[in-house]
mmCIF file of C-alpha atoms in Angstrom:
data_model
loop_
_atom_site.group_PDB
_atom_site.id
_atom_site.type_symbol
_atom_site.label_atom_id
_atom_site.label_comp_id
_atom_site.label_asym_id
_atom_site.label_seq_id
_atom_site.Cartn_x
_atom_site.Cartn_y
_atom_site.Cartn_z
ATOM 1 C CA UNK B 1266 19.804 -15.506 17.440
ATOM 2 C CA UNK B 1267 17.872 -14.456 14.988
ATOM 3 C CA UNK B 1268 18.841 -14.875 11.057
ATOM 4 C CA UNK B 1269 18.449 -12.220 8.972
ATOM 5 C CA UNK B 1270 15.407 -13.404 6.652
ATOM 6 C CA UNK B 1271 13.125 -13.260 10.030
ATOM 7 C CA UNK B 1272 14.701 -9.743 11.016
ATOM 8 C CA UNK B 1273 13.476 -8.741 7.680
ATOM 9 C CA UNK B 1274 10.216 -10.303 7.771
ATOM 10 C CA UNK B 1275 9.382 -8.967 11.351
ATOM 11 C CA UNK B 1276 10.278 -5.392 9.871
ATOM 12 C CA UNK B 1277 8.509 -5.503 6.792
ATOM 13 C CA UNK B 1278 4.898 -7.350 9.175
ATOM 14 C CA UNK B 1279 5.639 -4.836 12.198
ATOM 15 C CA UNK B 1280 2.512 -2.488 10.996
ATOM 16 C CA UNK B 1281 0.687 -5.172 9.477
ATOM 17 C CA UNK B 1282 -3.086 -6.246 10.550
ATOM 18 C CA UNK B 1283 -3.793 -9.767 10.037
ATOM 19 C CA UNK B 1284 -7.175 -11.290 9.800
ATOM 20 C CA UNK B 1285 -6.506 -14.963 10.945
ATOM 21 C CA UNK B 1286 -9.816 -17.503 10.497
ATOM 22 C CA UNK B 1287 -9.924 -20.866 12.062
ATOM 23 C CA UNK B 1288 -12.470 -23.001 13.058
ATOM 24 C CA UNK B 1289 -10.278 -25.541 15.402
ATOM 25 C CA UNK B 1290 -9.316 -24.219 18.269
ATOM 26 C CA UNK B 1291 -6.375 -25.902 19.241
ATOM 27 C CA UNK B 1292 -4.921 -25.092 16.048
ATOM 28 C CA UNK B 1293 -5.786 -21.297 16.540
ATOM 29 C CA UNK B 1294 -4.577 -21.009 20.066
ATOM 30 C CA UNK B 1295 -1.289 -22.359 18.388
ATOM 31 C CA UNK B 1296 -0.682 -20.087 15.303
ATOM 32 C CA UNK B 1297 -1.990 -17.092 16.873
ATOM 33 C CA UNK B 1298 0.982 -17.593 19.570
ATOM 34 C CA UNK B 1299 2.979 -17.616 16.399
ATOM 35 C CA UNK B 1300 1.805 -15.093 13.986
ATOM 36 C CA UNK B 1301 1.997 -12.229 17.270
ATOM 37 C CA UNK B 1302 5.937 -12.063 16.468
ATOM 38 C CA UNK B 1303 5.037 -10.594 13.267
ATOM 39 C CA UNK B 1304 1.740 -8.659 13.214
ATOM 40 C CA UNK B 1305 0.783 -5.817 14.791
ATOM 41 C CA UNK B 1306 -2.741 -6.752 15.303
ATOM 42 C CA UNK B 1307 -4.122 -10.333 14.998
ATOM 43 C CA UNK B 1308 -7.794 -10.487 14.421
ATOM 44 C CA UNK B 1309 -9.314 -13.787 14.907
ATOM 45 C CA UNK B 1310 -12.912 -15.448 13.882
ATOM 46 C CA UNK B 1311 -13.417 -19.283 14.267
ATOM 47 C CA UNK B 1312 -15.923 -19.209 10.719
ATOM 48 C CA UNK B 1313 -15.930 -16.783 8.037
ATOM 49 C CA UNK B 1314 -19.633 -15.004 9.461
ATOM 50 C CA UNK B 1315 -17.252 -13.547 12.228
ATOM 51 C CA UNK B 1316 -14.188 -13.126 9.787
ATOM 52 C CA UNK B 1317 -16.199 -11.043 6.859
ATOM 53 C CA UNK B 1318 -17.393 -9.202 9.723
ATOM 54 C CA UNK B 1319 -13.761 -8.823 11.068
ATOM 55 C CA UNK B 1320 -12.737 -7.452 7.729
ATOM 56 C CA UNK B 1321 -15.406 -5.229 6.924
ATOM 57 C CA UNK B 1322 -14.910 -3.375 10.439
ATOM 58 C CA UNK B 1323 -10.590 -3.075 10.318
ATOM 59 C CA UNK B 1324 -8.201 -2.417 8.359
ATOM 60 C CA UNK B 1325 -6.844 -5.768 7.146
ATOM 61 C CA UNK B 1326 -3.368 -5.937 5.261
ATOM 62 C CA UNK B 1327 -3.448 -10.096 4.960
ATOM 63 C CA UNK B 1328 -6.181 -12.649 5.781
ATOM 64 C CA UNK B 1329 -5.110 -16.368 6.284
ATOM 65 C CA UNK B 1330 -8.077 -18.676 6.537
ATOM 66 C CA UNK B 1331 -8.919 -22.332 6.634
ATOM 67 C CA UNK B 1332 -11.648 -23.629 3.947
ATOM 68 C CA UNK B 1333 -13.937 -25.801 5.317
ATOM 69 C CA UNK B 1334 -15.724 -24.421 8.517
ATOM 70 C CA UNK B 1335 -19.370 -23.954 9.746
ATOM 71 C CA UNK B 1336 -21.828 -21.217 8.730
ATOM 72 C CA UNK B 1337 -19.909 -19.832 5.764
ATOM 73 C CA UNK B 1338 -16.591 -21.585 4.555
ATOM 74 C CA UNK B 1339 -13.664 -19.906 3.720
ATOM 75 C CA UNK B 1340 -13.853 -19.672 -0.097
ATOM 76 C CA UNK B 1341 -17.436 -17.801 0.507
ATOM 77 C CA UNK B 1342 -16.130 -15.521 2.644
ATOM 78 C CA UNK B 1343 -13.038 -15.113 0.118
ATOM 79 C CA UNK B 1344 -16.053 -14.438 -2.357
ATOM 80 C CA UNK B 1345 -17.300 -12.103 -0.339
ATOM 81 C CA UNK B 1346 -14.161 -10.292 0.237
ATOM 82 C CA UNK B 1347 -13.222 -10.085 -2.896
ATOM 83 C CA UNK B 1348 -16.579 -8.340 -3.394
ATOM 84 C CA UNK B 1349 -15.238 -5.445 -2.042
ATOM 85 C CA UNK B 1350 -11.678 -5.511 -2.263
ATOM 86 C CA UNK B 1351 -9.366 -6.698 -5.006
ATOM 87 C CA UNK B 1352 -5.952 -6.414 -3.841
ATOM 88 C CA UNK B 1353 -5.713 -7.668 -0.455
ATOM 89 C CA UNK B 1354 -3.007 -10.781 -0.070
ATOM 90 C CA UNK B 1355 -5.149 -13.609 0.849
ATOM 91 C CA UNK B 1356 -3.565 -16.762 2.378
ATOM 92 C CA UNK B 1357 -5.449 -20.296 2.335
ATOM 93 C CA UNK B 1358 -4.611 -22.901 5.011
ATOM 94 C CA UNK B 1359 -6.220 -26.249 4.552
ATOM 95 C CA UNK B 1360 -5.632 -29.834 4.553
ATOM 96 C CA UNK B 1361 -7.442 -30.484 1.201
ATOM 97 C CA UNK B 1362 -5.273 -30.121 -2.313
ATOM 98 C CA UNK B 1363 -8.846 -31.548 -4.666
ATOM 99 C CA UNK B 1364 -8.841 -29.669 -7.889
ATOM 100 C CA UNK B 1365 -12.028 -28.393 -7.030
ATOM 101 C CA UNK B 1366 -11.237 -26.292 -4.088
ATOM 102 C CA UNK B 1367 -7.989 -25.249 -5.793
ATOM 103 C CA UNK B 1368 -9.638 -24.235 -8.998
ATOM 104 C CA UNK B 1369 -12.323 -22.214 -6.933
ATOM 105 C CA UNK B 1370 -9.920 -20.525 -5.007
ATOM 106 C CA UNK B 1371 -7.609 -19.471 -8.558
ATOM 107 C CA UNK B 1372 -11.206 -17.766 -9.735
ATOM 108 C CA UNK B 1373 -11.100 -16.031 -6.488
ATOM 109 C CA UNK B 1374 -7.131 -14.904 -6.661
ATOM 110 C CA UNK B 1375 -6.134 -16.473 -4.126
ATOM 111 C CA UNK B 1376 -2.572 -15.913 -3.052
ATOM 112 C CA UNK B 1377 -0.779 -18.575 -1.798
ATOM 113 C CA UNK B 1378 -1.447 -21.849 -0.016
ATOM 114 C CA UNK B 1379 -0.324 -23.559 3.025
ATOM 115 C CA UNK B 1380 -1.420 -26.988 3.122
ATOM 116 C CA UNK B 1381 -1.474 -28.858 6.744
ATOM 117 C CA UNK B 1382 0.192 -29.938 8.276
ATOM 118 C CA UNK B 1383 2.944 -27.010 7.895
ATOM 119 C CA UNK B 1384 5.835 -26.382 9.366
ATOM 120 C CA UNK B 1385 7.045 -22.906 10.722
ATOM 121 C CA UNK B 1386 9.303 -22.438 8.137
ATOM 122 C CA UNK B 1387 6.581 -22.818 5.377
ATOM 123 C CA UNK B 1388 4.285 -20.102 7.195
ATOM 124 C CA UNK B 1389 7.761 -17.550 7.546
ATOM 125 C CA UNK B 1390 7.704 -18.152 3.846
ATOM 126 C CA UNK B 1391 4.690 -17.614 2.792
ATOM 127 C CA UNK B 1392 4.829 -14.395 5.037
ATOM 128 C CA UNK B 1393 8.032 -13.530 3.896
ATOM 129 C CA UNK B 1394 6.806 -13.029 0.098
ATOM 130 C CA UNK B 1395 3.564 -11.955 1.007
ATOM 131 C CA UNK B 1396 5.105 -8.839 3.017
ATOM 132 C CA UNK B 1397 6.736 -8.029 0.182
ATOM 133 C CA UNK B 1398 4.286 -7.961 -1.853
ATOM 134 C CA UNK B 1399 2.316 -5.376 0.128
ATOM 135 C CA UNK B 1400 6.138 -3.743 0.168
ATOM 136 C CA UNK B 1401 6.291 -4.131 -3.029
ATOM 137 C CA UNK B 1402 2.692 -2.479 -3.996
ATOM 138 C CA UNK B 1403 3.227 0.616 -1.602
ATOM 139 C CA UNK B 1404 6.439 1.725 -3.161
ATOM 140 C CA UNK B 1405 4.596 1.440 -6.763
ATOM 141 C CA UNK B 1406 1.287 3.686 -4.940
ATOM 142 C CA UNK B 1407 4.440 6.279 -3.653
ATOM 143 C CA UNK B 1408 6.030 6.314 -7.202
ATOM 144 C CA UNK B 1409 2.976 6.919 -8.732
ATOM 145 C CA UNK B 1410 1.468 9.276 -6.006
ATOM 146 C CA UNK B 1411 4.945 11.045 -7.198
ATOM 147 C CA UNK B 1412 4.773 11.244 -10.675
ATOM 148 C CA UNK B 1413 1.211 12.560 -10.339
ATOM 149 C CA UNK B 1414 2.644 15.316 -7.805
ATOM 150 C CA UNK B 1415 5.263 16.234 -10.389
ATOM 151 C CA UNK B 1416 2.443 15.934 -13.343
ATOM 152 C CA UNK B 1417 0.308 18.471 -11.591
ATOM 153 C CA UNK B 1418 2.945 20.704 -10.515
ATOM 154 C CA UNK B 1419 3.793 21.051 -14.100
ATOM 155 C CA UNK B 1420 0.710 21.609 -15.318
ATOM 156 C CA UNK B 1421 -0.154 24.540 -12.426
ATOM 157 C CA UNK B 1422 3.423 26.018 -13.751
ATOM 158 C CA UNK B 1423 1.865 26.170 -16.942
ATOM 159 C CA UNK B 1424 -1.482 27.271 -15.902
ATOM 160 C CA UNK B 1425 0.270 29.988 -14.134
ATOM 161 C CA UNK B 1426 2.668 31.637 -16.866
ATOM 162 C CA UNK B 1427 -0.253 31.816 -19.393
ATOM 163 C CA UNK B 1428 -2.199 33.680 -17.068
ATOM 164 C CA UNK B 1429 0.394 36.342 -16.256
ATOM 165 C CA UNK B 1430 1.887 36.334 -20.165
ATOM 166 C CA UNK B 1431 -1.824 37.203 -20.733
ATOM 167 C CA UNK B 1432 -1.406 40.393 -19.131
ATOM 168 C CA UNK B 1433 0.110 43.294 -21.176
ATOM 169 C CA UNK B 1434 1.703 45.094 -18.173
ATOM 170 C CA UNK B 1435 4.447 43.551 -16.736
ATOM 171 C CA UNK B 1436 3.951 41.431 -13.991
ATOM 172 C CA UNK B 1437 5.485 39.466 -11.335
ATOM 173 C CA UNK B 1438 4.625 36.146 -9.287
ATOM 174 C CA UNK B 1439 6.783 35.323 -6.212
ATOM 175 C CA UNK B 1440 6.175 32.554 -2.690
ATOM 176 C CA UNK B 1441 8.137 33.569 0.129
ATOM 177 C CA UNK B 1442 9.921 36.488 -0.988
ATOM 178 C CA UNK B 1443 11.396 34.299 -4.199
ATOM 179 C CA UNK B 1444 10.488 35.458 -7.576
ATOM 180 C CA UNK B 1445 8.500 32.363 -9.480
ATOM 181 C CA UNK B 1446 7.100 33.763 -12.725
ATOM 182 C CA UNK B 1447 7.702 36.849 -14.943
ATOM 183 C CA UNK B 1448 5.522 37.466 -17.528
ATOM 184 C CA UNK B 1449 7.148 38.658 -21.330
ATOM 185 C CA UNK B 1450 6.173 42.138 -20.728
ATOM 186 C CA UNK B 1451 8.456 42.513 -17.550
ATOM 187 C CA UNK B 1452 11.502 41.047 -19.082
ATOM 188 C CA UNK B 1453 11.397 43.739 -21.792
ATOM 189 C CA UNK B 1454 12.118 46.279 -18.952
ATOM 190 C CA UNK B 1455 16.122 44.677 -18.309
ATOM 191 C CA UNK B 1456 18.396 43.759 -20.355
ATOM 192 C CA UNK B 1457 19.177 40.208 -20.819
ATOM 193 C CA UNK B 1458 21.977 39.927 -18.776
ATOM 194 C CA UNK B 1459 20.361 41.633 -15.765
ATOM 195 C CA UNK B 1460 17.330 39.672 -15.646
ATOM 196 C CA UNK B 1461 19.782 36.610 -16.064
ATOM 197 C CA UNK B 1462 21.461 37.681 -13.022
ATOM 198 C CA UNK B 1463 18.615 38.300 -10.604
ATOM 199 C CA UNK B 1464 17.037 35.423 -11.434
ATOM 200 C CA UNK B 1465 20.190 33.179 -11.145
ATOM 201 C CA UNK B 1466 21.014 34.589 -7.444
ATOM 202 C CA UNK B 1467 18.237 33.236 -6.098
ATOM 203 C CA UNK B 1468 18.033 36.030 -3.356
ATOM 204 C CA UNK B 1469 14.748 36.642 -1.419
ATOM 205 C CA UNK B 1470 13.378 39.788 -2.873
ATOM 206 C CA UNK B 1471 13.329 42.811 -0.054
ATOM 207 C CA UNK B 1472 10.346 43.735 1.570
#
């Protein structure tokens, strides 16, 4: 049975795209069989000529990637990357810990860091918080998609009443039968209390 930590990360990778770059094949053969209970789409490259293409051509949510591999390494294709996008959770698998490499990666923000040999519990990990970091990052883009809505809406409300309190005959704005906007010089028409109680019905206007 499953525990709940890998229900949560399977439901939080289900629409993910991984790019996955490995140059040993044994060891891709092995985490791909892994990594497909999380992802929806696994896209693999043995060097990072075929995974920069990989990227550049999908949609990639996470790329995991070894270092050292023929025609262009991992941190140059992380440079590369990076080039062109900022944000996206990159994941470094290698079996080197030198300063060098680590410092080279930091410059590149780089992630997180699985260092072979790992385990399967270090790679749900590493998944685990890097999920919800994308998780994390979409419900900021929706809260802020929202208050920009909102902002906007506010600002056409505005827009709207100081073109129809412009006008000096009365004047009346309504969207599906609902009155929206009244302008000064049709509220002088009612009393108080009337206009109060139209607009406080909320009743579709007859047609």
């Amino acid at each position: 049975e499953m525990s709940i930590e890998l229900k949560k990360l399977i439901k939080m990778s289900k629409n993910l795209h991984l790019l996955y770059v490995e140059d040993s094949a044994s060891i891709r053969v092995r985490m791909v069989h892994t990594l497909e209970r999380f992802f929806k789409n696994i896209y693999v490259a043995k060097d990072g000529v075929e995974g920069l293409a990989l990227f550049k051509e999908h949609d990639i949510d996470i790329v995991m990637s070894d270092i050292q591999m023929p025609n262009m390494d991992g941190l140059e294709m992380i440079k590369e990357i990076r080039s062109c996008n900022a944000t996206v959770p990159i994941i470094i698998t290698t079996a080197h810990s030198e300063a060098d490499y680590l410092m080279r990666s930091i410059r590149l923000k780089v992630d997180r860091y699985l260092i072979k040999p790992f385990t399967l519990e270090d790679v749900k990990e590493i998944f685990f918080d890097t999920t919800a970091l994308i998780s994390d990052r979409q419900k900021a883009k929706e809260l802020e998609f929202r208050e920009i809505q909102e902002k906007i809406n506010r600002q056409s409300e505005n827009f709207v009443n100081e073109i129809i309190n412009s006008y000096q005959y009365p004047c009346v704005v309504y969207t599906d039968n609902t009155i929206r906007y009244l302008n000064g010089a049709f509220k002088t028409l009612f009393e108080t209390n009337e206009l109060t109680e139209v607009l406080a019905s909320g009743e579709p206007l007859e047609t």
